[in-house]
Amino acid sequence: MLNVYTLTNLCKATSKGIKAFCSILFQMKNNEDLAPGLVIWEITLKCNLRCRHCGSSAGNARPNELTTKEGLRLCNDLARLGFRGVTLFGGEPFLHKNWDILGKKIKDLGMKLSIVSNGFVNARNVLPKLARLHVDSVQIGLDGASSKTHDYIRGVSGSFEKAIDFLRLSKKAGLSTGAITTMSKMNFKELPALRDLIIKEGIDWQIQEGVPIGRFPKDKVLSQQEYYSMGLFIAATRKKYSFKKILIGGSHNLVFHSQFLPNMSAPIEWKGCWAGKRVLGVQSDGGVKGCLALSDEFIEDNIRDRSIVDIWNDPNSFSYNRKFKKTDLGENCRDCKYADTCKGGCSTRSNALAGIFHNDPFCFYRIEQTLFD
């Protein structure tokens, strides 16, 4: 699942970061062919927190992570392919000693740059570098409205205060700043309090659901009813408050084909998962996936063995998405009226919750049939 990139119809808002990434979405939304757009790049797996929902079990750096020279070559290849935006991810990306050199290369090549961090760093050292880079978006994980909840989820005392401090200083520095909240049973009831906090701080807000990969235990995943309520909460918040009051959105794979709620996916018309078609995930050791959130069994290749250009252009790469056939649909989706275009929903969510692709059980259309029909 993507982080950072919010909904296409939020482009009406004033946030510079939101507009920057929505411009990518608008360029891509009507293109049915392969359209290199967004790269989520885990530049290191090293992390200073131990988040209970971490899908990559971050903590220690991977053995033999890419050198800065290899990273710069990857940037050149991504630009050569025509990718329009890169998110530096982790682990904790600011623990990579040359994150700013990689960020500058991305910007110099004309690509949009976003960074997702836990905020548990010295903001006063990091923010001047971000300002010099003219970073397009800075997103900080915020998983509770208080230190009690946030620190419990993040696994380290004091992480809430550090995140809030980073968000405030980033906003003060004039950077496009937002919080990302990963929803689970651990913080579901704090949505209203989190909204109050976000409004008070005057920052953007992305909400996404956690899926049971990495360290995230399955018994903490939202139920279908809770997931649906999360969508209702986002829709109700957008109806009650103006964009100037709170700029709120869900992840790119949230609320499509609902009978009652506006489509919140991005682009605004869901036409199947983007993994390996419009987005890529790159691990810190050079492993390439269609989506960074997919498990390691879906690594296509490694850029040390074959360039990202060759991996992307190989017609046999990412076959689970690029060679989709209606017969690939699982029992949740094969008889659905949206089957031809939806293609079974989010690949990561489908694989994590149903054990196969193209069988996403967290579909609003399907949940509504259960709840209301």
CSV table of C-alpha atoms in Angstrom, one decimal:
chain,number,residue,atom,x,y,z
A,1,MET,CA,0.0,0.0,0.0
A,2,LEU,CA,1.2,3.5,-0.7
A,3,ASN,CA,2.0,6.0,2.0
A,4,VAL,CA,2.0,9.8,1.5
A,5,TYR,CA,-0.1,10.0,-1.7
A,6,THR,CA,-3.6,11.4,-0.9
A,7,LEU,CA,-6.7,11.7,-2.9
A,8,THR,CA,-7.0,13.2,-6.3
A,9,ASN,CA,-9.9,15.5,-5.3
A,10,LEU,CA,-7.9,17.0,-2.5
A,11,CYS,CA,-6.0,18.9,-5.1
A,12,LYS,CA,-8.4,21.7,-4.6
A,13,ALA,CA,-6.7,22.3,-1.3
A,14,THR,CA,-3.9,24.7,-0.7
A,15,SER,CA,-1.2,22.3,0.5
A,16,LYS,CA,1.8,22.5,-1.8
A,17,GLY,CA,2.8,18.9,-1.0
A,18,ILE,CA,-0.6,17.5,-1.8
A,19,LYS,CA,-0.7,19.4,-5.1
A,20,ALA,CA,2.7,18.2,-6.1
A,21,PHE,CA,1.7,14.5,-5.7
A,22,CYS,CA,-1.8,15.0,-7.1
A,23,SER,CA,-0.1,16.3,-10.3
A,24,ILE,CA,1.4,12.9,-10.7
A,25,LEU,CA,-2.0,11.3,-10.2
A,26,PHE,CA,-3.7,13.5,-12.8
A,27,GLN,CA,-1.0,12.7,-15.4
A,28,MET,CA,-1.5,9.0,-14.7
A,29,LYS,CA,-5.2,8.5,-14.2
A,30,ASN,CA,-6.4,8.0,-17.7
A,31,ASN,CA,-3.4,5.8,-18.8
A,32,GLU,CA,-4.3,2.2,-19.0
A,33,ASP,CA,-0.8,1.1,-20.0
A,34,LEU,CA,2.3,0.9,-17.9
A,35,ALA,CA,2.9,4.4,-16.5
A,36,PRO,CA,5.9,4.8,-14.2
A,37,GLY,CA,4.8,7.1,-11.5
A,38,LEU,CA,5.7,6.6,-7.9
A,39,VAL,CA,8.6,4.8,-6.1
A,40,ILE,CA,8.6,3.9,-2.4
A,41,TRP,CA,12.3,3.5,-1.6
A,42,GLU,CA,13.4,1.9,1.7
A,43,ILE,CA,16.8,3.5,1.9
A,44,THR,CA,17.6,1.7,5.2
A,45,LEU,CA,15.9,-0.8,7.4
A,46,LYS,CA,17.7,0.6,10.4
A,47,CYS,CA,15.2,2.1,12.9
A,48,ASN,CA,15.3,3.6,16.4
A,49,LEU,CA,11.7,2.6,17.2
A,50,ARG,CA,10.1,-0.9,17.5
A,51,CYS,CA,6.6,-0.2,16.2
A,52,ARG,CA,4.1,-3.0,16.8
A,53,HIS,CA,2.5,-2.5,13.4
A,54,CYS,CA,5.7,-2.4,11.4
A,55,GLY,CA,5.2,-4.3,8.2
A,56,SER,CA,8.9,-4.7,7.6
A,57,SER,CA,10.0,-5.6,11.1
A,58,ALA,CA,12.5,-2.7,11.0
A,59,GLY,CA,15.2,-2.3,13.6
A,60,ASN,CA,18.6,-3.4,12.3
A,61,ALA,CA,20.0,-2.4,8.9
A,62,ARG,CA,19.8,-5.1,6.2
A,63,PRO,CA,23.0,-6.9,5.5
A,64,ASN,CA,24.8,-5.3,2.6
A,65,GLU,CA,22.5,-2.3,2.0
A,66,LEU,CA,23.0,-0.3,-1.1
A,67,THR,CA,26.0,2.1,-1.2
A,68,THR,CA,25.4,5.8,-1.9
A,69,LYS,CA,27.0,5.3,-5.3
A,70,GLU,CA,24.5,2.5,-6.1
A,71,GLY,CA,21.7,4.6,-4.8
A,72,LEU,CA,22.6,7.5,-7.0
A,73,ARG,CA,22.7,5.2,-10.0
A,74,LEU,CA,19.3,4.0,-9.1
A,75,CYS,CA,18.0,7.6,-9.1
A,76,ASN,CA,19.4,8.0,-12.6
A,77,ASP,CA,17.7,4.9,-13.8
A,78,LEU,CA,14.3,5.9,-12.2
A,79,ALA,CA,14.5,9.2,-14.0
A,80,ARG,CA,15.4,7.5,-17.2
A,81,LEU,CA,12.3,5.3,-16.9
A,82,GLY,CA,10.1,8.4,-16.4
A,83,PHE,CA,9.2,8.0,-12.7
A,84,ARG,CA,7.7,11.2,-11.4
A,85,GLY,CA,8.0,10.9,-7.6
A,86,VAL,CA,10.1,9.1,-5.0
A,87,THR,CA,9.3,8.6,-1.3
A,88,LEU,CA,12.3,8.0,0.9
A,89,PHE,CA,11.2,5.4,3.5
A,90,GLY,CA,12.6,3.1,6.2
A,91,GLY,CA,13.2,1.9,8.7
A,92,GLU,CA,13.9,5.4,9.6
A,93,PRO,CA,15.2,7.2,6.5
A,94,PHE,CA,17.0,10.0,8.5
A,95,LEU,CA,19.3,7.3,10.0
A,96,HIS,CA,20.8,6.8,6.5
A,97,LYS,CA,24.0,8.8,6.7
A,98,ASN,CA,23.6,10.2,3.1
A,99,TRP,CA,19.8,10.6,2.9
A,100,ASP,CA,20.2,14.2,1.9
A,101,ILE,CA,22.6,13.4,-0.9
A,102,LEU,CA,20.0,10.9,-2.3
A,103,GLY,CA,17.3,13.4,-1.9
A,104,LYS,CA,19.2,16.1,-3.7
A,105,LYS,CA,19.8,13.7,-6.6
A,106,ILE,CA,16.1,13.0,-6.8
A,107,LYS,CA,15.3,16.7,-6.9
A,108,ASP,CA,18.0,17.5,-9.4
A,109,LEU,CA,16.6,14.9,-11.8
A,110,GLY,CA,13.3,16.6,-11.7
A,111,MET,CA,11.4,14.1,-9.6
A,112,LYS,CA,9.1,15.0,-6.6
A,113,LEU,CA,10.5,14.1,-3.2
A,114,SER,CA,8.6,13.0,-0.2
A,115,ILE,CA,10.0,11.6,3.1
A,116,VAL,CA,8.2,9.5,5.6
A,117,SER,CA,9.7,9.5,9.1
A,118,ASN,CA,8.9,8.5,12.7
A,119,GLY,CA,10.1,11.9,13.9
A,120,PHE,CA,12.3,10.4,16.5
A,121,VAL,CA,15.3,12.4,15.4
A,122,ASN,CA,16.9,15.7,16.0
A,123,ALA,CA,14.5,17.9,14.0
A,124,ARG,CA,16.8,21.0,14.4
A,125,ASN,CA,19.5,19.2,12.5
A,126,VAL,CA,17.3,17.6,9.8
A,127,LEU,CA,14.9,20.4,9.0
A,128,PRO,CA,17.5,22.9,7.5
A,129,LYS,CA,18.6,20.1,5.1
A,130,LEU,CA,14.9,19.5,4.1
A,131,ALA,CA,14.4,23.2,3.5
A,132,ARG,CA,17.5,23.4,1.2
A,133,LEU,CA,16.2,20.4,-0.7
A,134,HIS,CA,12.8,22.0,-1.2
A,135,VAL,CA,11.3,18.7,-0.2
A,136,ASP,CA,7.7,18.4,-1.6
A,137,SER,CA,6.2,16.6,1.4
A,138,VAL,CA,7.3,15.5,4.9
A,139,GLN,CA,5.1,12.9,6.6
A,140,ILE,CA,5.5,11.9,10.3
A,141,GLY,CA,3.9,8.8,11.8
A,142,LEU,CA,1.3,9.7,14.5
A,143,ASP,CA,-0.5,6.8,15.9
A,144,GLY,CA,-2.2,8.1,19.1
A,145,ALA,CA,-3.6,11.3,20.5
A,146,SER,CA,-1.6,10.9,23.6
A,147,SER,CA,1.8,9.6,24.6
A,148,LYS,CA,0.2,6.6,26.3
A,149,THR,CA,-1.2,5.2,23.0
A,150,HIS,CA,1.4,6.4,20.6
A,151,ASP,CA,4.4,5.3,22.7
A,152,TYR,CA,2.8,1.9,23.3
A,153,ILE,CA,2.4,1.3,19.5
A,154,ARG,CA,5.8,2.8,18.7
A,155,GLY,CA,7.5,0.8,21.4
A,156,VAL,CA,9.7,3.6,22.8
A,157,SER,CA,8.9,6.1,25.5
A,158,GLY,CA,9.0,9.7,24.4
A,159,SER,CA,8.3,9.0,20.8
A,160,PHE,CA,5.0,11.0,20.9
A,161,GLU,CA,6.7,14.2,22.1
A,162,LYS,CA,9.4,13.8,19.5
A,163,ALA,CA,6.8,13.3,16.7
A,164,ILE,CA,4.8,16.4,17.8
A,165,ASP,CA,8.0,18.5,18.1
A,166,PHE,CA,9.1,17.5,14.6
A,167,LEU,CA,5.6,18.3,13.1
A,168,ARG,CA,5.5,21.7,14.8
A,169,LEU,CA,9.1,22.6,13.8
A,170,SER,CA,8.5,21.4,10.2
A,171,LYS,CA,5.4,23.5,9.8
A,172,LYS,CA,7.2,26.5,11.3
A,173,ALA,CA,9.9,26.0,8.8
A,174,GLY,CA,7.3,26.4,6.0
A,175,LEU,CA,7.5,22.7,4.8
A,176,SER,CA,4.5,20.9,3.5
A,177,THR,CA,3.9,18.8,6.6
A,178,GLY,CA,1.5,16.0,7.5
A,179,ALA,CA,0.8,13.1,9.8
A,180,ILE,CA,0.2,9.5,8.9
A,181,THR,CA,-1.9,7.3,11.2
A,182,THR,CA,-1.9,3.5,10.8
A,183,MET,CA,-5.2,2.3,12.2
A,184,SER,CA,-5.6,-0.9,14.2
A,185,LYS,CA,-7.5,-2.1,17.2
A,186,MET,CA,-4.8,-0.5,19.3
A,187,ASN,CA,-5.9,3.1,18.4
A,188,PHE,CA,-9.2,2.8,16.6
A,189,LYS,CA,-11.2,4.5,19.4
A,190,GLU,CA,-8.8,7.5,19.3
A,191,LEU,CA,-9.9,8.7,15.9
A,192,PRO,CA,-12.0,11.7,17.2
A,193,ALA,CA,-9.2,12.7,19.7
A,194,LEU,CA,-6.6,12.4,16.9
A,195,ARG,CA,-8.8,14.6,14.7
A,196,ASP,CA,-8.9,17.3,17.4
A,197,LEU,CA,-5.1,17.1,17.8
A,198,ILE,CA,-4.6,17.4,14.0
A,199,ILE,CA,-6.9,20.4,13.8
A,200,LYS,CA,-5.1,22.0,16.7
A,201,GLU,CA,-1.7,21.5,15.1
A,202,GLY,CA,-2.9,22.6,11.6
A,203,ILE,CA,-1.3,19.9,9.6
A,204,ASP,CA,-2.4,17.5,6.9
A,205,TRP,CA,-3.6,14.0,7.9
A,206,GLN,CA,-3.5,10.7,6.1
A,207,ILE,CA,-5.2,7.6,7.6
A,208,GLN,CA,-4.4,4.1,6.5
A,209,GLU,CA,-5.2,0.6,7.9
A,210,GLY,CA,-2.6,-1.8,9.0
A,211,VAL,CA,-2.3,-5.2,7.5
A,212,PRO,CA,-0.8,-8.3,9.2
A,213,ILE,CA,2.7,-8.4,7.8
A,214,GLY,CA,6.0,-8.1,9.5
A,215,ARG,CA,5.5,-7.5,13.3
A,216,PHE,CA,1.9,-6.6,13.0
A,217,PRO,CA,-0.2,-9.4,14.7
A,218,LYS,CA,-3.4,-10.5,12.9
A,219,ASP,CA,-5.5,-10.1,16.1
A,220,LYS,CA,-4.9,-6.3,16.0
A,221,VAL,CA,-6.2,-5.8,12.5
A,222,LEU,CA,-9.4,-3.8,12.2
A,223,SER,CA,-12.6,-5.8,11.6
A,224,GLN,CA,-14.5,-5.2,8.5
A,225,GLN,CA,-17.0,-3.2,10.5
A,226,GLU,CA,-14.2,-1.1,12.0
A,227,TYR,CA,-12.6,-0.6,8.6
A,228,TYR,CA,-15.9,0.6,7.2
A,229,SER,CA,-16.4,2.9,10.2
A,230,MET,CA,-13.0,4.4,9.5
A,231,GLY,CA,-14.2,5.2,6.0
A,232,LEU,CA,-17.3,6.8,7.4
A,233,PHE,CA,-15.2,8.8,9.8
A,234,ILE,CA,-13.1,10.2,7.0
A,235,ALA,CA,-16.1,11.0,4.9
A,236,ALA,CA,-17.9,12.7,7.8
A,237,THR,CA,-14.9,14.7,8.7
A,238,ARG,CA,-14.5,16.0,5.1
A,239,LYS,CA,-18.2,16.9,5.1
A,240,LYS,CA,-18.1,18.7,8.5
A,241,TYR,CA,-14.8,20.6,8.1
A,242,SER,CA,-13.4,22.6,5.2
A,243,PHE,CA,-10.1,21.8,3.6
A,244,LYS,CA,-8.7,24.9,5.3
A,245,LYS,CA,-9.6,23.5,8.7
A,246,ILE,CA,-8.3,20.0,8.1
A,247,LEU,CA,-6.9,18.3,5.0
A,248,ILE,CA,-7.8,14.6,5.5
A,249,GLY,CA,-7.5,11.7,3.2
A,250,GLY,CA,-7.1,7.9,3.2
A,251,SER,CA,-4.5,5.8,1.6
A,252,HIS,CA,-4.8,5.2,-2.2
A,253,ASN,CA,-6.7,2.0,-1.8
A,254,LEU,CA,-9.5,3.1,0.5
A,255,VAL,CA,-13.2,3.3,-0.3
A,256,PHE,CA,-13.9,2.2,-3.9
A,257,HIS,CA,-17.2,1.1,-5.3
A,258,SER,CA,-19.2,2.1,-2.2
A,259,GLN,CA,-22.9,2.4,-2.7
A,260,PHE,CA,-23.1,5.3,-0.2
A,261,LEU,CA,-19.7,7.0,0.2
A,262,PRO,CA,-17.7,9.0,-2.4
A,263,ASN,CA,-14.8,7.1,-3.9
A,264,MET,CA,-11.7,7.9,-1.9
A,265,SER,CA,-9.1,6.0,-3.9
A,266,ALA,CA,-6.5,7.8,-6.0
A,267,PRO,CA,-7.0,8.3,-8.8
A,268,ILE,CA,-10.6,8.8,-8.1
A,269,GLU,CA,-11.7,5.9,-10.3
A,270,TRP,CA,-10.2,2.6,-9.0
A,271,LYS,CA,-9.0,0.4,-11.9
A,272,GLY,CA,-7.0,-2.2,-10.0
A,273,CYS,CA,-3.9,-2.4,-8.0
A,274,TRP,CA,-0.9,-0.3,-9.2
A,275,ALA,CA,1.9,-2.6,-7.9
A,276,GLY,CA,4.4,-3.2,-10.7
A,277,LYS,CA,2.3,-1.1,-13.1
A,278,ARG,CA,2.5,2.4,-11.9
A,279,VAL,CA,4.4,2.0,-8.6
A,280,LEU,CA,7.5,0.2,-7.4
A,281,GLY,CA,9.0,-0.6,-4.1
A,282,VAL,CA,12.8,-0.8,-3.7
A,283,GLN,CA,14.4,-2.4,-0.6
A,284,SER,CA,17.6,-1.1,1.0
A,285,ASP,CA,19.5,-4.1,-0.3
A,286,GLY,CA,18.3,-3.5,-3.9
A,287,GLY,CA,15.4,-5.9,-3.9
A,288,VAL,CA,12.6,-4.8,-6.2
A,289,LYS,CA,8.9,-5.4,-5.6
A,290,GLY,CA,5.7,-4.1,-7.2
A,291,CYS,CA,4.7,-2.7,-3.8
A,292,LEU,CA,7.1,-2.3,-0.9
A,293,ALA,CA,4.5,-3.7,1.5
A,294,LEU,CA,4.4,-7.1,-0.2
A,295,SER,CA,6.3,-10.0,1.4
A,296,ASP,CA,9.8,-10.9,0.2
A,297,GLU,CA,8.5,-13.9,-1.8
A,298,PHE,CA,7.4,-11.2,-4.3
A,299,ILE,CA,10.8,-9.8,-4.9
A,300,GLU,CA,11.2,-9.7,-8.7
A,301,ASP,CA,14.9,-9.2,-8.8
A,302,ASN,CA,17.8,-7.1,-7.4
A,303,ILE,CA,19.2,-4.0,-9.0
A,304,ARG,CA,22.7,-5.4,-8.3
A,305,ASP,CA,22.0,-8.3,-10.6
A,306,ARG,CA,19.8,-6.5,-13.2
A,307,SER,CA,19.1,-2.7,-13.6
A,308,ILE,CA,15.8,-1.3,-12.6
A,309,VAL,CA,15.3,-0.4,-16.2
A,310,ASP,CA,15.6,-4.0,-17.3
A,311,ILE,CA,13.4,-5.2,-14.5
A,312,TRP,CA,10.7,-2.7,-15.3
A,313,ASN,CA,10.8,-3.3,-19.0
A,314,ASP,CA,10.7,-7.1,-18.7
A,315,PRO,CA,7.3,-8.3,-19.9
A,316,ASN,CA,7.4,-11.1,-17.4
A,317,SER,CA,7.9,-8.9,-14.4
A,318,PHE,CA,5.1,-8.4,-11.9
A,319,SER,CA,2.9,-10.9,-13.7
A,320,TYR,CA,0.4,-11.1,-10.9
A,321,ASN,CA,-0.8,-7.6,-11.9
A,322,ARG,CA,0.4,-7.0,-15.4
A,323,LYS,CA,-1.0,-10.3,-16.7
A,324,PHE,CA,-4.2,-10.3,-14.8
A,325,LYS,CA,-7.1,-12.4,-16.1
A,326,LYS,CA,-10.6,-12.6,-14.7
A,327,THR,CA,-10.0,-16.2,-13.9
A,328,ASP,CA,-7.4,-15.1,-11.3
A,329,LEU,CA,-10.2,-13.6,-9.1
A,330,GLY,CA,-10.8,-15.3,-5.8
A,331,GLU,CA,-14.2,-16.2,-4.4
A,332,ASN,CA,-14.7,-12.7,-2.8
A,333,CYS,CA,-14.5,-11.1,-6.2
A,334,ARG,CA,-15.2,-13.3,-9.1
A,335,ASP,CA,-19.0,-12.7,-9.2
A,336,CYS,CA,-18.8,-9.0,-8.5
A,337,LYS,CA,-20.1,-6.5,-11.1
A,338,TYR,CA,-16.9,-4.5,-10.8
A,339,ALA,CA,-14.6,-7.5,-11.3
A,340,ASP,CA,-13.3,-6.5,-14.8
A,341,THR,CA,-12.1,-3.1,-13.6
A,342,CYS,CA,-11.5,-3.5,-9.9
A,343,LYS,CA,-9.4,-6.7,-10.5
A,344,GLY,CA,-9.8,-7.9,-6.9
A,345,GLY,CA,-8.7,-4.8,-5.0
A,346,CYS,CA,-5.4,-4.2,-3.2
A,347,SER,CA,-2.7,-6.8,-3.8
A,348,THR,CA,-1.0,-6.4,-0.4
A,349,ARG,CA,-4.3,-6.4,1.6
A,350,SER,CA,-5.6,-9.4,-0.4
A,351,ASN,CA,-2.5,-11.5,0.0
A,352,ALA,CA,-2.2,-10.6,3.7
A,353,LEU,CA,-5.8,-11.2,4.6
A,354,ALA,CA,-7.0,-13.8,2.1
A,355,GLY,CA,-3.7,-15.5,1.2
A,356,ILE,CA,-4.0,-14.9,-2.5
A,357,PHE,CA,-4.1,-11.9,-4.9
A,358,HIS,CA,-7.3,-10.5,-6.5
A,359,ASN,CA,-9.5,-11.5,-3.5
A,360,ASP,CA,-9.5,-8.4,-1.3
A,361,PRO,CA,-12.0,-8.9,1.6
A,362,PHE,CA,-11.8,-5.3,2.7
A,363,CYS,CA,-14.0,-4.0,-0.1
A,364,PHE,CA,-16.6,-1.4,0.8
A,365,TYR,CA,-19.1,-2.7,-1.8
A,366,ARG,CA,-18.8,-6.2,-0.4
A,367,ILE,CA,-19.0,-5.1,3.2
A,368,GLU,CA,-22.1,-3.0,2.5
A,369,GLN,CA,-23.8,-6.1,1.0
A,370,THR,CA,-23.1,-7.9,4.3
A,371,LEU,CA,-24.2,-5.0,6.5
A,372,PHE,CA,-27.2,-3.6,4.6
A,373,ASP,CA,-28.6,-6.1,2.2
